PDB file of C-alpha atoms in Angstrom:
ATOM      1  CA  MET A  27      12.869  -1.847   6.677  1.00 88.00           C
ATOM      2  CA  ALA A  28      11.736   1.775   5.668  1.00 93.00           C
ATOM      3  CA  ILE A  29       9.519   4.105   8.057  1.00 96.00           C
ATOM      4  CA  ARG A  30       7.951   6.756   6.461  1.00 96.00           C
ATOM      5  CA  SER A  31       7.117  10.144   8.915  1.00 96.00           C
ATOM      6  CA  ALA A  32       4.243  12.338   8.676  1.00 97.00           C
ATOM      7  CA  SER A  33       2.862  14.631  11.025  1.00 97.00           C
ATOM      8  CA  ALA A  34      -0.461  16.976  11.579  1.00 97.00           C
ATOM      9  CA  ARG A  35      -0.935  19.775  14.258  1.00 97.00           C
ATOM     10  CA  TRP A  36      -4.697  20.947  14.858  1.00 97.00           C
ATOM     11  CA  GLU A  37      -5.205  24.018  16.960  1.00 97.00           C
ATOM     12  CA  GLY A  38      -8.590  24.634  18.755  1.00 94.00           C
ATOM     13  CA  THR A  39     -11.897  23.110  18.529  1.00 93.00           C
ATOM     14  CA  LEU A  40     -13.134  20.406  16.236  1.00 93.00           C
ATOM     15  CA  THR A  41     -15.680  23.250  14.118  1.00 92.00           C
ATOM     16  CA  GLU A  42     -13.827  26.016  14.679  1.00 93.00           C
ATOM     17  CA  GLY A  43     -10.280  24.998  14.780  1.00 95.00           C
ATOM     18  CA  ALA A  44      -7.859  24.114  11.707  1.00 96.00           C
ATOM     19  CA  GLY A  45      -4.985  22.509  11.168  1.00 97.00           C
ATOM     20  CA  THR A  46      -2.093  21.541   8.964  1.00 97.00           C
ATOM     21  CA  MET A  47      -0.975  17.958   7.614  1.00 97.00           C
ATOM     22  CA  ARG A  48       2.663  17.495   6.464  1.00 97.00           C
ATOM     23  CA  THR A  49       4.895  15.064   4.818  1.00 96.00           C
ATOM     24  CA  GLY A  50       8.201  14.171   6.634  1.00 91.00           C
ATOM     25  CA  GLN A  51       9.999  13.124   3.151  1.00 80.00           C
ATOM     26  CA  GLY A  52       8.346  14.755   0.508  1.00 79.00           C
ATOM     27  CA  GLY A  53       7.811  18.013   1.781  1.00 87.00           C
ATOM     28  CA  LEU A  54       3.882  18.260   0.979  1.00 94.00           C
ATOM     29  CA  GLN A  55       2.002  20.546   3.314  1.00 95.00           C
ATOM     30  CA  GLY A  56      -1.771  20.990   3.224  1.00 96.00           C
ATOM     31  CA  ASN A  57      -3.953  23.046   5.357  1.00 97.00           C
ATOM     32  CA  TYR A  58      -7.842  21.371   6.922  1.00 97.00           C
ATOM     33  CA  SER A  59     -10.351  22.050   8.613  1.00 96.00           C
ATOM     34  CA  PHE A  60     -14.178  21.231   9.501  1.00 96.00           C
ATOM     35  CA  LYS A  61     -15.383  22.294   6.378  1.00 95.00           C
ATOM     36  CA  SER A  62     -12.358  20.884   4.240  1.00 95.00           C
ATOM     37  CA  ARG A  63     -13.517  17.581   5.703  1.00 95.00           C
ATOM     38  CA  PHE A  64     -17.276  17.358   5.640  1.00 94.00           C
ATOM     39  CA  ALA A  65     -17.845  20.439   3.474  1.00 91.00           C
ATOM     40  CA  ASP A  66     -16.653  21.885   0.755  1.00 88.00           C
ATOM     41  CA  GLY A  67     -14.448  24.185   2.334  1.00 89.00           C
ATOM     42  CA  GLN A  68     -10.943  24.626   0.645  1.00 92.00           C
ATOM     43  CA  GLY A  69      -8.353  22.864   1.750  1.00 95.00           C
ATOM     44  CA  SER A  70      -7.167  19.385   2.251  1.00 96.00           C
ATOM     45  CA  ASN A  71      -8.558  16.180   4.238  1.00 97.00           C
ATOM     46  CA  PRO A  72      -7.585  13.397   4.876  1.00 98.00           C
ATOM     47  CA  GLU A  73      -9.595  11.126   2.997  1.00 98.00           C
ATOM     48  CA  GLU A  74      -7.998  12.574  -0.579  1.00 97.00           C
ATOM     49  CA  LEU A  75      -4.230  11.778   1.157  1.00 98.00           C
ATOM     50  CA  ILE A  76      -5.768   8.315   1.013  1.00 98.00           C
ATOM     51  CA  GLY A  77      -6.325   8.408  -2.415  1.00 98.00           C
ATOM     52  CA  ALA A  78      -3.038  10.099  -3.084  1.00 98.00           C
ATOM     53  CA  ALA A  79      -1.381   6.911  -1.360  1.00 98.00           C
ATOM     54  CA  HIS A  80      -3.974   4.626  -3.174  1.00 98.00           C
ATOM     55  CA  ALA A  81      -3.598   5.686  -6.574  1.00 98.00           C
ATOM     56  CA  GLY A  82       0.247   6.032  -6.349  1.00 98.00           C
ATOM     57  CA  CYS A  83       0.698   2.602  -4.834  1.00 98.00           C
ATOM     58  CA  PHE A  84      -1.546   1.338  -7.778  1.00 98.00           C
ATOM     59  CA  SER A  85      -0.306   3.158 -10.914  1.00 98.00           C
ATOM     60  CA  MET A  86       3.775   2.025  -9.411  1.00 98.00           C
ATOM     61  CA  ALA A  87       2.795  -1.558  -8.904  1.00 98.00           C
ATOM     62  CA  MET A  88       0.947  -1.805 -12.335  1.00 98.00           C
ATOM     63  CA  SER A  89       3.979  -0.927 -14.052  1.00 97.00           C
ATOM     64  CA  LYS A  90       5.496  -3.868 -12.385  1.00 97.00           C
ATOM     65  CA  GLY A  91       3.059  -6.203 -13.342  1.00 97.00           C
ATOM     66  CA  LEU A  92       2.825  -5.296 -17.134  1.00 97.00           C
ATOM     67  CA  ALA A  93       6.954  -5.439 -17.357  1.00 96.00           C
ATOM     68  CA  ASP A  94       6.813  -9.105 -15.560  1.00 96.00           C
ATOM     69  CA  ALA A  95       4.244  -9.661 -18.531  1.00 97.00           C
ATOM     70  CA  GLY A  96       6.329  -8.754 -21.543  1.00 96.00           C
ATOM     71  CA  PHE A  97       4.894  -5.459 -21.648  1.00 96.00           C
ATOM     72  CA  THR A  98       6.573  -1.698 -21.394  1.00 92.00           C
ATOM     73  CA  PRO A  99       3.928   0.297 -20.003  1.00 94.00           C
ATOM     74  CA  VAL A 100       4.064   4.115 -21.273  1.00 96.00           C
ATOM     75  CA  SER A 101       2.172   5.588 -18.581  1.00 98.00           C
ATOM     76  CA  ILE A 102      -0.324   4.620 -16.470  1.00 98.00           C
ATOM     77  CA  ASP A 103      -2.816   7.144 -14.758  1.00 98.00           C
ATOM     78  CA  THR A 104      -5.252   6.320 -11.949  1.00 98.00           C
ATOM     79  CA  THR A 105      -7.895   8.019 -10.058  1.00 98.00           C
ATOM     80  CA  ALA A 106      -8.586   7.638  -6.634  1.00 98.00           C
ATOM     81  CA  ASN A 107     -12.528   8.377  -5.483  1.00 98.00           C
ATOM     82  CA  VAL A 108     -12.337   8.045  -1.812  1.00 98.00           C
ATOM     83  CA  HIS A 109     -16.270   8.002   0.001  1.00 98.00           C
ATOM     84  CA  LEU A 110     -16.534   9.254   3.523  1.00 97.00           C
ATOM     85  CA  GLU A 111     -20.075   9.198   4.902  1.00 97.00           C
ATOM     86  CA  ALA A 112     -22.209   8.591   8.219  1.00 97.00           C
ATOM     87  CA  VAL A 113     -22.640   4.984   8.998  1.00 97.00           C
ATOM     88  CA  ASN A 114     -24.422   4.090  12.186  1.00 95.00           C
ATOM     89  CA  GLY A 115     -23.922   7.758  13.085  1.00 94.00           C
ATOM     90  CA  GLN A 116     -19.772   7.592  12.979  1.00 96.00           C
ATOM     91  CA  GLN A 117     -17.716   8.976   9.629  1.00 97.00           C
ATOM     92  CA  THR A 118     -16.692   5.944   7.501  1.00 98.00           C
ATOM     93  CA  VAL A 119     -14.526   5.070   4.323  1.00 98.00           C
ATOM     94  CA  THR A 120     -16.835   2.913   2.649  1.00 98.00           C
ATOM     95  CA  ARG A 121     -15.487   2.588  -0.709  1.00 98.00           C
ATOM     96  CA  ILE A 122     -12.515   3.844  -2.969  1.00 98.00           C
ATOM     97  CA  ASP A 123     -13.525   3.725  -6.772  1.00 98.00           C
ATOM     98  CA  LEU A 124      -9.830   3.066  -8.272  1.00 98.00           C
ATOM     99  CA  ASN A 125     -10.447   4.071 -12.245  1.00 98.00           C
ATOM    100  CA  THR A 126      -6.889   3.544 -14.383  1.00 98.00           C
ATOM    101  CA  THR A 127      -6.329   4.128 -17.554  1.00 98.00           C
ATOM    102  CA  VAL A 128      -3.090   2.711 -19.422  1.00 98.00           C
ATOM    103  CA  ASN A 129      -0.954   3.064 -22.336  1.00 97.00           C
ATOM    104  CA  ALA A 130       0.947   0.220 -23.079  1.00 97.00           C
ATOM    105  CA  PRO A 131       1.466  -0.624 -26.250  1.00 96.00           C
ATOM    106  CA  GLY A 132       0.933  -4.313 -27.647  1.00 96.00           C
ATOM    107  CA  ILE A 133      -0.891  -5.557 -25.108  1.00 97.00           C
ATOM    108  CA  ASP A 134      -4.563  -7.216 -25.385  1.00 97.00           C
ATOM    109  CA  ASN A 135      -7.577  -6.420 -23.234  1.00 97.00           C
ATOM    110  CA  ASP A 136      -7.973  -9.632 -21.428  1.00 98.00           C
ATOM    111  CA  THR A 137      -4.015 -10.118 -20.498  1.00 98.00           C
ATOM    112  CA  PHE A 138      -4.412  -6.446 -19.735  1.00 98.00           C
ATOM    113  CA  GLN A 139      -7.377  -6.977 -17.191  1.00 98.00           C
ATOM    114  CA  LYS A 140      -5.828  -9.659 -15.228  1.00 98.00           C
ATOM    115  CA  ILE A 141      -3.018  -7.608 -14.352  1.00 98.00           C
ATOM    116  CA  ALA A 142      -5.097  -4.810 -13.203  1.00 98.00           C
ATOM    117  CA  GLU A 143      -6.858  -7.442 -11.101  1.00 98.00           C
ATOM    118  CA  GLY A 144      -4.094  -8.547  -9.474  1.00 98.00           C
ATOM    119  CA  THR A 145      -2.611  -5.266  -9.193  1.00 98.00           C
ATOM    120  CA  LYS A 146      -5.737  -4.299  -7.266  1.00 98.00           C
ATOM    121  CA  GLN A 147      -5.253  -7.103  -5.033  1.00 98.00           C
ATOM    122  CA  GLY A 148      -1.489  -6.971  -4.348  1.00 97.00           C
ATOM    123  CA  CYS A 149      -0.066  -3.534  -4.382  1.00 97.00           C
ATOM    124  CA  PRO A 150       1.003  -2.722  -0.872  1.00 98.00           C
ATOM    125  CA  ILE A 151      -1.446   0.013  -0.247  1.00 98.00           C
ATOM    126  CA  SER A 152      -4.621  -2.127  -1.252  1.00 98.00           C
ATOM    127  CA  ARG A 153      -3.532  -4.965   1.225  1.00 98.00           C
ATOM    128  CA  LEU A 154      -3.255  -2.288   3.807  1.00 98.00           C
ATOM    129  CA  LEU A 155      -6.695  -0.859   2.870  1.00 98.00           C
ATOM    130  CA  ALA A 156      -8.956  -3.899   1.639  1.00 98.00           C
ATOM    131  CA  PRO A 157      -9.806  -5.270   5.310  1.00 98.00           C
ATOM    132  CA  GLY A 158     -11.086  -2.111   5.976  1.00 98.00           C
ATOM    133  CA  THR A 159     -13.145  -0.883   3.193  1.00 98.00           C
ATOM    134  CA  GLU A 160     -14.362  -1.964  -0.303  1.00 98.00           C
ATOM    135  CA  ILE A 161     -12.417  -1.403  -3.021  1.00 98.00           C
ATOM    136  CA  THR A 162     -13.530  -0.755  -6.841  1.00 98.00           C
ATOM    137  CA  LEU A 163     -11.335  -0.731 -10.495  1.00 98.00           C
ATOM    138  CA  THR A 164     -12.315   0.199 -13.602  1.00 98.00           C
ATOM    139  CA  ALA A 165      -9.602  -0.422 -16.535  1.00 98.00           C
ATOM    140  CA  THR A 166      -9.307   0.970 -19.844  1.00 98.00           C
ATOM    141  CA  LEU A 167      -6.510   1.049 -22.133  1.00 97.00           C
ATOM    142  CA  ALA A 168      -5.351   4.180 -23.799  1.00 94.00           C
ATOM    143  CA  SER A 169      -5.989   3.558 -27.552  1.00 71.00           C
TER     144      SER A 169
ATOM    145  CA  MET B  17     -21.377  12.046   1.684  1.00 88.00           C
ATOM    146  CA  ALA B  18     -18.158  13.268   0.561  1.00 93.00           C
ATOM    147  CA  ILE B  19     -16.128  11.784  -2.417  1.00 96.00           C
ATOM    148  CA  ARG B  20     -12.900  12.947  -2.236  1.00 96.00           C
ATOM    149  CA  SER B  21     -10.230  12.611  -4.937  1.00 96.00           C
ATOM    150  CA  ALA B  22      -6.714  11.961  -6.217  1.00 97.00           C
ATOM    151  CA  SER B  23      -4.754  10.316  -8.660  1.00 97.00           C
ATOM    152  CA  ALA B  24      -1.340   9.359  -9.926  1.00 97.00           C
ATOM    153  CA  ARG B  25       0.726   9.025 -13.173  1.00 97.00           C
ATOM    154  CA  TRP B  26       3.379   6.853 -13.203  1.00 97.00           C
ATOM    155  CA  GLU B  27       5.835   6.703 -16.488  1.00 97.00           C
ATOM    156  CA  GLY B  28       7.902   3.857 -17.272  1.00 94.00           C
ATOM    157  CA  THR B  29       9.344   0.903 -15.510  1.00 93.00           C
ATOM    158  CA  LEU B  30       9.339   0.237 -11.897  1.00 93.00           C
ATOM    159  CA  THR B  31      13.203   0.682 -11.026  1.00 92.00           C
ATOM    160  CA  GLU B  32      13.638   3.290 -13.748  1.00 93.00           C
ATOM    161  CA  GLY B  33      10.510   5.220 -14.199  1.00 95.00           C
ATOM    162  CA  ALA B  34       9.345   8.121 -12.102  1.00 96.00           C
ATOM    163  CA  GLY B  35       5.300   9.309 -11.274  1.00 97.00           C
ATOM    164  CA  THR B  36       3.364  12.191  -9.436  1.00 97.00           C
ATOM    165  CA  MET B  37       0.781  11.834  -6.884  1.00 97.00           C
ATOM    166  CA  ARG B  38      -1.896  14.519  -6.598  1.00 97.00           C
ATOM    167  CA  THR B  39      -4.709  15.574  -4.564  1.00 96.00           C
ATOM    168  CA  GLY B  40      -7.968  17.043  -6.295  1.00 91.00           C
ATOM    169  CA  GLN B  41      -9.084  19.534  -3.151  1.00 80.00           C
ATOM    170  CA  GLY B  42      -5.869  20.238  -1.821  1.00 80.00           C
ATOM    171  CA  GLY B  43      -3.392  21.199  -4.725  1.00 87.00           C
ATOM    172  CA  LEU B  44      -0.574  18.604  -2.946  1.00 94.00           C
ATOM    173  CA  GLN B  45       1.592  16.796  -5.642  1.00 95.00           C
ATOM    174  CA  GLY B  46       4.861  15.051  -4.776  1.00 96.00           C
ATOM    175  CA  ASN B  47       6.767  13.154  -7.242  1.00 97.00           C
ATOM    176  CA  TYR B  48       7.915   9.779  -6.143  1.00 97.00           C
ATOM    177  CA  SER B  49      10.040   6.889  -7.568  1.00 97.00           C
ATOM    178  CA  PHE B  50      11.585   3.416  -6.815  1.00 96.00           C
ATOM    179  CA  LYS B  51      14.177   4.637  -4.907  1.00 95.00           C
ATOM    180  CA  SER B  52      11.964   7.690  -2.970  1.00 95.00           C
ATOM    181  CA  ARG B  53       9.878   4.583  -1.821  1.00 95.00           C
ATOM    182  CA  PHE B  54      12.013   1.616  -0.948  1.00 93.00           C
ATOM    183  CA  ALA B  55      14.948   3.280  -0.618  1.00 91.00           C
ATOM    184  CA  ASP B  56      16.334   6.192   0.652  1.00 88.00           C
ATOM    185  CA  GLY B  57      15.905   8.832  -2.824  1.00 89.00           C
ATOM    186  CA  GLN B  58      14.883  12.464  -2.782  1.00 92.00           C
ATOM    187  CA  GLY B  59      10.654  12.393  -3.149  1.00 95.00           C
ATOM    188  CA  SER B  60       7.541  11.358  -1.807  1.00 96.00           C
ATOM    189  CA  ASN B  61       6.077   7.882  -1.726  1.00 97.00           C
ATOM    190  CA  PRO B  62       2.335   6.395  -0.726  1.00 98.00           C
ATOM    191  CA  GLU B  63       3.306   5.624   3.101  1.00 98.00           C
ATOM    192  CA  GLU B  64       4.081   8.589   4.172  1.00 97.00           C
ATOM    193  CA  LEU B  65       0.880  10.403   2.702  1.00 98.00           C
ATOM    194  CA  ILE B  66      -1.103   7.396   4.628  1.00 98.00           C
ATOM    195  CA  GLY B  67       0.985   8.613   7.684  1.00 98.00           C
ATOM    196  CA  ALA B  68      -0.212  12.330   6.910  1.00 98.00           C
ATOM    197  CA  ALA B  69      -3.798  11.287   6.841  1.00 98.00           C
ATOM    198  CA  HIS B  70      -3.913   9.034   9.841  1.00 98.00           C
ATOM    199  CA  ALA B  71      -1.708  11.549  11.864  1.00 98.00           C
ATOM    200  CA  GLY B  72      -4.517  14.472  10.420  1.00 98.00           C
ATOM    201  CA  CYS B  73      -7.322  12.184  11.015  1.00 98.00           C
ATOM    202  CA  PHE B  74      -6.359  11.709  14.995  1.00 98.00           C
ATOM    203  CA  SER B  75      -5.226  15.115  15.466  1.00 98.00           C
ATOM    204  CA  MET B  76      -8.759  16.566  14.556  1.00 98.00           C
ATOM    205  CA  ALA B  77     -10.653  13.740  15.951  1.00 98.00           C
ATOM    206  CA  MET B  78      -8.949  14.234  19.571  1.00 98.00           C
ATOM    207  CA  SER B  79      -9.920  18.019  19.591  1.00 97.00           C
ATOM    208  CA  LYS B  80     -13.496  16.782  19.705  1.00 97.00           C
ATOM    209  CA  GLY B  81     -12.614  13.581  21.914  1.00 97.00           C
ATOM    210  CA  LEU B  82     -10.988  16.516  24.262  1.00 97.00           C
ATOM    211  CA  ALA B  83     -14.475  19.086  23.906  1.00 96.00           C
ATOM    212  CA  ASP B  84     -16.789  16.512  24.991  1.00 96.00           C
ATOM    213  CA  ALA B  85     -14.870  16.109  27.952  1.00 97.00           C
ATOM    214  CA  GLY B  86     -15.535  19.926  29.186  1.00 96.00           C
ATOM    215  CA  PHE B  87     -11.540  20.726  27.739  1.00 96.00           C
ATOM    216  CA  THR B  88     -10.454  23.271  25.783  1.00 92.00           C
ATOM    217  CA  PRO B  89      -7.488  22.068  23.140  1.00 94.00           C
ATOM    218  CA  VAL B  90      -4.901  24.403  22.293  1.00 96.00           C
ATOM    219  CA  SER B  91      -2.973  22.336  20.290  1.00 98.00           C
ATOM    220  CA  ILE B  92      -2.497  18.388  19.110  1.00 98.00           C
ATOM    221  CA  ASP B  93       0.447  17.566  17.259  1.00 98.00           C
ATOM    222  CA  THR B  94       0.592  14.117  16.125  1.00 98.00           C
ATOM    223  CA  THR B  95       3.314  12.357  14.246  1.00 98.00           C
ATOM    224  CA  ALA B  96       2.714   9.171  12.078  1.00 98.00           C
ATOM    225  CA  ASN B  97       5.683   6.631  11.395  1.00 98.00           C
ATOM    226  CA  VAL B  98       4.302   4.027   8.727  1.00 98.00           C
ATOM    227  CA  HIS B  99       6.535   0.455   8.927  1.00 98.00           C
ATOM    228  CA  LEU B 100       7.220  -0.991   5.232  1.00 97.00           C
ATOM    229  CA  GLU B 101       8.819  -4.464   5.176  1.00 97.00           C
ATOM    230  CA  ALA B 102       8.570  -7.307   3.295  1.00 97.00           C
ATOM    231  CA  VAL B 103       6.362 -10.219   4.773  1.00 97.00           C
ATOM    232  CA  ASN B 104       6.577 -13.378   2.628  1.00 95.00           C
ATOM    233  CA  GLY B 105       8.340 -11.581  -0.011  1.00 94.00           C
ATOM    234  CA  GLN B 106       5.744  -8.640  -0.205  1.00 96.00           C
ATOM    235  CA  GLN B 107       5.887  -5.496   0.726  1.00 97.00           C
ATOM    236  CA  THR B 108       3.678  -4.602   3.685  1.00 98.00           C
ATOM    237  CA  VAL B 109       2.372  -1.906   5.744  1.00 98.00           C
ATOM    238  CA  THR B 110       3.152  -3.269   9.137  1.00 98.00           C
ATOM    239  CA  ARG B 111       2.345  -0.856  11.686  1.00 98.00           C
ATOM    240  CA  ILE B 112       2.241   2.467  12.223  1.00 98.00           C
ATOM    241  CA  ASP B 113       3.086   4.586  15.045  1.00 98.00           C
ATOM    242  CA  LEU B 114       1.057   7.626  16.383  1.00 98.00           C
ATOM    243  CA  ASN B 115       3.187   9.793  18.837  1.00 98.00           C
ATOM    244  CA  THR B 116       0.890  12.567  19.940  1.00 98.00           C
ATOM    245  CA  THR B 117       1.480  15.870  22.020  1.00 98.00           C
ATOM    246  CA  VAL B 118      -1.077  18.116  23.656  1.00 98.00           C
ATOM    247  CA  ASN B 119      -1.662  20.897  25.013  1.00 97.00           C
ATOM    248  CA  ALA B 120      -5.287  20.944  27.064  1.00 97.00           C
ATOM    249  CA  PRO B 121      -4.906  22.741  30.315  1.00 96.00           C
ATOM    250  CA  GLY B 122      -7.000  20.881  33.245  1.00 96.00           C
ATOM    251  CA  ILE B 123      -6.981  18.039  32.058  1.00 97.00           C
ATOM    252  CA  ASP B 124      -5.279  15.083  33.861  1.00 97.00           C
ATOM    253  CA  ASN B 125      -3.086  12.377  32.627  1.00 97.00           C
ATOM    254  CA  ASP B 126      -5.916   9.254  33.424  1.00 98.00           C
ATOM    255  CA  THR B 127      -8.400  11.158  31.539  1.00 98.00           C
ATOM    256  CA  PHE B 128      -5.933  12.075  28.346  1.00 98.00           C
ATOM    257  CA  GLN B 129      -4.836   8.942  27.906  1.00 98.00           C
ATOM    258  CA  LYS B 130      -8.397   7.342  27.846  1.00 98.00           C
ATOM    259  CA  ILE B 131      -9.538  10.245  25.250  1.00 98.00           C
ATOM    260  CA  ALA B 132      -6.355   9.490  23.635  1.00 98.00           C
ATOM    261  CA  GLU B 133      -7.165   5.711  23.215  1.00 98.00           C
ATOM    262  CA  GLY B 134     -10.688   6.085  22.303  1.00 98.00           C
ATOM    263  CA  THR B 135      -9.581   8.489  19.839  1.00 98.00           C
ATOM    264  CA  LYS B 136      -6.930   6.025  18.264  1.00 98.00           C
ATOM    265  CA  GLN B 137      -9.852   3.338  18.002  1.00 98.00           C
ATOM    266  CA  GLY B 138     -12.126   5.636  16.939  1.00 97.00           C
ATOM    267  CA  CYS B 139     -11.128   7.992  14.305  1.00 97.00           C
ATOM    268  CA  PRO B 140     -12.638   7.364  10.435  1.00 98.00           C
ATOM    269  CA  ILE B 141      -8.991   6.832   9.051  1.00 98.00           C
ATOM    270  CA  SER B 142      -7.987   4.317  12.493  1.00 98.00           C
ATOM    271  CA  ARG B 143     -11.223   2.614  11.741  1.00 98.00           C
ATOM    272  CA  LEU B 144      -9.883   2.397   7.948  1.00 98.00           C
ATOM    273  CA  LEU B 145      -6.622   1.384   8.589  1.00 98.00           C
ATOM    274  CA  ALA B 146      -6.662  -1.387  11.709  1.00 98.00           C
ATOM    275  CA  PRO B 147      -8.427  -4.245  10.272  1.00 98.00           C
ATOM    276  CA  GLY B 148      -4.984  -4.106   8.317  1.00 98.00           C
ATOM    277  CA  THR B 149      -2.444  -3.329   9.864  1.00 98.00           C
ATOM    278  CA  GLU B 150      -1.057  -2.905  13.816  1.00 98.00           C
ATOM    279  CA  ILE B 151      -1.538   0.912  15.008  1.00 98.00           C
ATOM    280  CA  THR B 152       0.321   1.552  18.156  1.00 98.00           C
ATOM    281  CA  LEU B 153      -0.095   5.343  20.114  1.00 98.00           C
ATOM    282  CA  THR B 154       2.150   6.772  22.908  1.00 98.00           C
ATOM    283  CA  ALA B 155      -0.057  10.255  24.216  1.00 98.00           C
ATOM    284  CA  THR B 156       1.737  13.278  25.979  1.00 98.00           C
ATOM    285  CA  LEU B 157       0.820  15.646  28.060  1.00 97.00           C
ATOM    286  CA  ALA B 158       2.416  19.237  27.382  1.00 94.00           C
ATOM    287  CA  SER B 159       3.342  20.727  30.507  1.00 71.00           C
TER     288      SER B 159
END
């Protein structure tokens, strides 16, 4: 089993305060604030870290799915768009849209779409997030 | 509504390849590999980004909970430990342990524990993750 650590420090009130999020192993660090989360202020926010985790997991798992089907992936580029909006007065992640573009020589589109859909269902972060939000996928073969 | 973007690129096979995860707004970037995710290799992994998102959301939401109860938070430090292990042969996030230490002058421990528990239940990333994994919380008042 792996246990992965990260931390965050917030100082002050919700709207006037500010915080820092950091990962234990990767050494990533991002500042965040009310404005960078709920408006268009500079800085990071928890939702884009969820998106990075999901895109990262999907791309990695897709490499396994392709190899298991006999194809050698050259590159897998995935974007995650995480929707945050008020639902019954509570800020809620209502949807995550994954868009992936894959360069894997020799694969036909039907086989590719099946592997992509299976990866969307099966990758560890998809299985973590799917019970709590909607996930969509658009998968494209690089020409 | 806010839509937050992040992306990841993976090149090569699962065990020999490597990838990069990056956030759109915060400009964070982390390299990852099979070893940095499932063993003890250098680099980042999706699970620690989930942890950073959760710790970040909890700390920020805790500042609101304290202020709503009439207390002015000085600092809220939260760590998230994300457990990844095989369940029925599938790598699965089985638990996230939150540990928070709060400096908020004048608050009694009972009131503090109630606010912390409410934040664990109610913060947007907790509500996203709770349907898909177990979440525990240990909350401590800084003396």
